[in-house]
CSV table of C-alpha atoms in Angstrom, one decimal:
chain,number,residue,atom,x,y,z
M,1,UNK,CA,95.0,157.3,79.0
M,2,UNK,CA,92.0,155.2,79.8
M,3,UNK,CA,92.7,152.9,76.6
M,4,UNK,CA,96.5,152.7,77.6
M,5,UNK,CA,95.2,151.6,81.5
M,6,UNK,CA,92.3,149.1,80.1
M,7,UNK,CA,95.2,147.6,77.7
M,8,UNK,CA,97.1,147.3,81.0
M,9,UNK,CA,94.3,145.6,83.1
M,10,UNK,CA,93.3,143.5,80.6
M,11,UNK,CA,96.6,142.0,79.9
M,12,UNK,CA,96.9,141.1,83.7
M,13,UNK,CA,93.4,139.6,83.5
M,14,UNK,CA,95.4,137.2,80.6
M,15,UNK,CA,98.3,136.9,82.1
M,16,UNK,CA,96.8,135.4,85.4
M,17,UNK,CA,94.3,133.0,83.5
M,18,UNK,CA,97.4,131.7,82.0
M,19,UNK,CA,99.7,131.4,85.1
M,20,UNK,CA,100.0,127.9,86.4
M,21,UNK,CA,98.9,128.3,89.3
M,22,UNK,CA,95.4,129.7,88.5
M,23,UNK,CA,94.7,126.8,85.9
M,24,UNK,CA,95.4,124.7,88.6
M,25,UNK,CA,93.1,121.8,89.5
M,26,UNK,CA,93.6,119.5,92.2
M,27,UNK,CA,92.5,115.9,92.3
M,28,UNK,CA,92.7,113.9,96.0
M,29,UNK,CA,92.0,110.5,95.4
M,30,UNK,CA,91.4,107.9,98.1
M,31,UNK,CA,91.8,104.1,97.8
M,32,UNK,CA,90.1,102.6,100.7
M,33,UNK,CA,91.2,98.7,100.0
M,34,UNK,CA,94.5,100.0,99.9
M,35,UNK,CA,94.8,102.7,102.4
M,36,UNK,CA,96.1,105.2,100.2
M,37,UNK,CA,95.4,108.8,99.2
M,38,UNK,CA,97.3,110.3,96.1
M,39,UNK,CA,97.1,114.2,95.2
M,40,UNK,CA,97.4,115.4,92.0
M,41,UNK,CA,97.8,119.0,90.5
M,42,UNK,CA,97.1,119.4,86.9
M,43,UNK,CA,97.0,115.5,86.0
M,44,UNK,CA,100.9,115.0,87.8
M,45,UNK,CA,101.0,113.2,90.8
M,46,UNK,CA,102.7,115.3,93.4
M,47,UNK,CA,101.9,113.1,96.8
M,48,UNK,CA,101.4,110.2,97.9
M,49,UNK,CA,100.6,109.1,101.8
M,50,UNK,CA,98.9,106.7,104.2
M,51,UNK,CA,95.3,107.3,105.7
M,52,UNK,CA,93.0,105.8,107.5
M,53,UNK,CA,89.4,105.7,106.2
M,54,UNK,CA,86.1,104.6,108.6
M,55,UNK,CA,85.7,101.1,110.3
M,56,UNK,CA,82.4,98.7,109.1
M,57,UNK,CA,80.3,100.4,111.1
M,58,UNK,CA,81.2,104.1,110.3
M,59,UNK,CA,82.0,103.4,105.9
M,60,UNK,CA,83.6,106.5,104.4
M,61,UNK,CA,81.6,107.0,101.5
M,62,UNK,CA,82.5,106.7,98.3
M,63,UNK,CA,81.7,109.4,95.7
M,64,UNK,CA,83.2,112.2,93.9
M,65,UNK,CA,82.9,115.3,96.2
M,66,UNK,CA,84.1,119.1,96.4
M,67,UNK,CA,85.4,120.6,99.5
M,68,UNK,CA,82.8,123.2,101.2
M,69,UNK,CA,84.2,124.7,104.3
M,70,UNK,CA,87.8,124.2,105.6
M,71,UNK,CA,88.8,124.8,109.5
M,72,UNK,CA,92.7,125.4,110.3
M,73,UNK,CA,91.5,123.9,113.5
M,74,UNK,CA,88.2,122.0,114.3
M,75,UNK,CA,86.8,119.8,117.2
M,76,UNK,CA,84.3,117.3,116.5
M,77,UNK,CA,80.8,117.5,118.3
M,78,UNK,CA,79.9,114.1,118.0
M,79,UNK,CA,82.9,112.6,119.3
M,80,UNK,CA,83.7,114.3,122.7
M,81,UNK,CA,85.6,117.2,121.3
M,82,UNK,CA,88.2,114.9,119.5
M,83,UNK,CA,90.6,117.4,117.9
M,84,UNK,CA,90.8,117.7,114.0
M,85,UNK,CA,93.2,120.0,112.4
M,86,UNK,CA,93.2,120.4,109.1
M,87,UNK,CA,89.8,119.9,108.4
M,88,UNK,CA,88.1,120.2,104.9
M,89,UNK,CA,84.9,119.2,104.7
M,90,UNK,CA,83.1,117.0,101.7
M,91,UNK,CA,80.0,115.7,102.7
M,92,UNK,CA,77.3,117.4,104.8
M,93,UNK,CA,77.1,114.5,107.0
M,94,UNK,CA,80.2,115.3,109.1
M,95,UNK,CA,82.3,113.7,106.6
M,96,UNK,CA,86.3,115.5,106.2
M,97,UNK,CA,90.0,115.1,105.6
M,98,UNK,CA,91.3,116.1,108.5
M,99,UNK,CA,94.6,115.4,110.3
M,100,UNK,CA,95.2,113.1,113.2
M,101,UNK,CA,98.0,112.1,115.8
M,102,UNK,CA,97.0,108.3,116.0
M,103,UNK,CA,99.9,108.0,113.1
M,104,UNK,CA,100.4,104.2,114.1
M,105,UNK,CA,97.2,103.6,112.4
M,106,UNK,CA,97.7,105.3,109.2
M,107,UNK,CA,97.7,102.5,106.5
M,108,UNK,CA,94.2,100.7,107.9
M,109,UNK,CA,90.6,101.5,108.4
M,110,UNK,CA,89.9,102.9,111.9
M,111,UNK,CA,88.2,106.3,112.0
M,112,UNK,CA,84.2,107.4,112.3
M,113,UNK,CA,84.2,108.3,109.0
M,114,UNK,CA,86.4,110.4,108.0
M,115,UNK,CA,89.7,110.7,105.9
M,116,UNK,CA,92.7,110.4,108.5
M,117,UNK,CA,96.3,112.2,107.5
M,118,UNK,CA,99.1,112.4,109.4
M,119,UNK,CA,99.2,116.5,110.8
M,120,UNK,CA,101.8,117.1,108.4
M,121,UNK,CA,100.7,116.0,105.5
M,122,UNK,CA,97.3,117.0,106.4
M,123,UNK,CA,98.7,120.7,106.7
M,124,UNK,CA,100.2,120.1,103.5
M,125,UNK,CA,97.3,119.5,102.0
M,126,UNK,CA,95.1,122.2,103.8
M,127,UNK,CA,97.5,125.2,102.7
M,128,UNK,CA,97.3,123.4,98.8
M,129,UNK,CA,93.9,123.7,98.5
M,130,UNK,CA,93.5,127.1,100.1
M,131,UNK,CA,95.9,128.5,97.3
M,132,UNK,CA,94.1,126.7,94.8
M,133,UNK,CA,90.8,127.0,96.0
M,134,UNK,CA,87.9,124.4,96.7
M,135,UNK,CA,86.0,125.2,93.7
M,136,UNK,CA,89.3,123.8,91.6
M,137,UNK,CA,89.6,120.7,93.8
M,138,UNK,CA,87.7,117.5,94.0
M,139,UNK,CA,88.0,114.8,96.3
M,140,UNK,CA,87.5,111.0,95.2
M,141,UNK,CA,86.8,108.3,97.5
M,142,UNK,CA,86.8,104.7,96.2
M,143,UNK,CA,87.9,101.1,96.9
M,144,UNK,CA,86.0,98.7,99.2
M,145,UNK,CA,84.6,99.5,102.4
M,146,UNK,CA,86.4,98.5,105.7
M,147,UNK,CA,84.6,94.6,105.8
M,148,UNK,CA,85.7,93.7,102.5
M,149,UNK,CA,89.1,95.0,102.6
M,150,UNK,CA,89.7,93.4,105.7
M,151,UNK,CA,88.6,89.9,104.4
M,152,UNK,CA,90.5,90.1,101.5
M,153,UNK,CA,93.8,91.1,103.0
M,154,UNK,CA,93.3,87.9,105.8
M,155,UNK,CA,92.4,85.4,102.4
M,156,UNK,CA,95.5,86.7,101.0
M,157,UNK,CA,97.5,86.2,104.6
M,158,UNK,CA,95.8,82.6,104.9
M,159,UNK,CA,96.8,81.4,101.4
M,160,UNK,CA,100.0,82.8,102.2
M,161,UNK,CA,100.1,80.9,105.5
M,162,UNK,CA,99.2,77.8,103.0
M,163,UNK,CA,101.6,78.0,100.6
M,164,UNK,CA,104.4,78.4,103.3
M,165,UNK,CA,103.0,75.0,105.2
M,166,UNK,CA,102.4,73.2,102.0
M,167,UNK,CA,103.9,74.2,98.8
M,168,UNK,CA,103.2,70.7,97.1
M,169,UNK,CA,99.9,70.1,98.7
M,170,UNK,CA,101.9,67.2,100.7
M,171,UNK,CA,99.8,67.2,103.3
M,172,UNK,CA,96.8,66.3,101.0
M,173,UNK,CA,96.5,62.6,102.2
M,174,UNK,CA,97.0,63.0,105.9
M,175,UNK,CA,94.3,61.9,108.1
M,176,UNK,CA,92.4,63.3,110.4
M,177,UNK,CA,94.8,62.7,113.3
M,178,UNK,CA,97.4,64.0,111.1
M,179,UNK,CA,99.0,60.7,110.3
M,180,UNK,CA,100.5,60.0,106.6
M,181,UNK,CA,99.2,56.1,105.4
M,182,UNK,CA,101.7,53.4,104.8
M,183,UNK,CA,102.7,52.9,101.4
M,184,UNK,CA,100.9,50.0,99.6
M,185,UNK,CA,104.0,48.2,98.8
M,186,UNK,CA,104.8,48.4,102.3
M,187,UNK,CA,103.8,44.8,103.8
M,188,UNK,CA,103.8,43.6,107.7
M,189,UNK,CA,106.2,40.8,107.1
M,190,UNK,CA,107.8,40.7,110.4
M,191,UNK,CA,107.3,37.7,112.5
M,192,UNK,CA,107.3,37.6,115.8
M,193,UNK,CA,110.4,36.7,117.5
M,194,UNK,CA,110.4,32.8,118.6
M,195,UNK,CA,110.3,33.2,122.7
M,196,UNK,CA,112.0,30.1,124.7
M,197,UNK,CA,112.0,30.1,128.4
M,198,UNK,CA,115.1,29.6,129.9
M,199,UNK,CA,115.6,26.0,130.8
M,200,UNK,CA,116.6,25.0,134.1
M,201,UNK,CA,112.9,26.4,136.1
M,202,UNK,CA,110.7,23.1,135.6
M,203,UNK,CA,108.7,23.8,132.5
M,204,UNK,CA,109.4,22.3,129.6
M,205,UNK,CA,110.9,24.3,126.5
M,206,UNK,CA,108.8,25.3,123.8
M,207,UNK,CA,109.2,27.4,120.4
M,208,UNK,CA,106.1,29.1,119.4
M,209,UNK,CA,106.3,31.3,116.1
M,210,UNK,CA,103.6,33.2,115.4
M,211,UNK,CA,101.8,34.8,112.5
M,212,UNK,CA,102.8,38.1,112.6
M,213,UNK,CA,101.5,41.5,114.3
């Protein structure tokens, strides 16, 4: 009886450690030049959604982290209470993926800090690595900071802006008043125009042609 029950428990012990959903590992991977965060279960991508990451003065930090504590909901103490739902924590500076309902600035840098989700996907992602558990889950944050991903995206709108204005560099040889030269081949050859009072008011009449202008 007790070798029939340990046969039993032991092929339930094998048959979870080769269900799917215990070998799971889950990746999130942030990309602060480009905004991004992409989550991946077992090596396939499964989502893919806009964030916002920290301005200059408050960098998210880059690194490889693991999730410690997770809060269904959560208010931050150092910034009067603001709400964040969601919240999984990966740094023991304050730092966490939480969720956020300033949606319209998903897709740039403008938090303290932290990894900004839209609600949804932020529950999405909550109730994912509750099942799977924060021991299987690693978060990775890379990319530029805020200042140099904001520089490079307004070099690439200015030379944008350039090659819109001036596709064949034609505006190369303009002065500085903006004014294009005069061909070399181009010569003054007018003359000016012979000028002959009109006879008949006392002075005598006389042609005078000049040298040109």
């Amino acid at each position: 009886m007790r070798i029939g029950l340990v046969s039993v428990l032991s092929g339930l012990l094998l048959w979870g450690a080769a269900s799917p959903a215990a070998r799971a590992d889950v990746l999130i991977s942030v990309d602060k030049s480009a905004q991004r965060m992409e989550v991946s279960v077992d090596g396939q991508r499964r989502y893919t959604w806009p964030v916002s990451t920290g301005v200059e003065a408050y960098d998210t930090p880059s690194g490889s982290y693991r999730p410690f504590r997770m809060e269904r909901t959560h208010f931050s103490k150092e910034w009067d209470d603001a709400p964040m739902p969601f919240a999984m924590f990966f740094t023991n500076q304050g730092h966490a993926i939480h969720g956020t309902n300033h949606v319209r600035s998903l897709g740039r840098a403008a938090s303290h800090g932290c990894v900004r989700l839209s609600v949804r996907n932020a529950a999405t992602l909550f109730n994912l690595v509750k099942v799977q558990g924060m021991n299987r889950t690693r978060v990775q944050i890379e990319g530029a900071d805020a200042l140099v991903a904001e520089r490079s995206t307004r070099s690439r709108r200015v030379a944008r802006s350039r090659d819109l204005d001036a596709p064949d560099d034609s505006f190369a040889d303009l002065d500085q008043m903006g004014r294009r030269p005069l061909p070399a081949s181009y010569a003054r050859t007018a003359v000016r125009p012979a000028y002959a009072p009109v006879p008949g008011y006392g002075y005598p009449v006389e042609v005078d042609v000049g040298e040109g202008w």
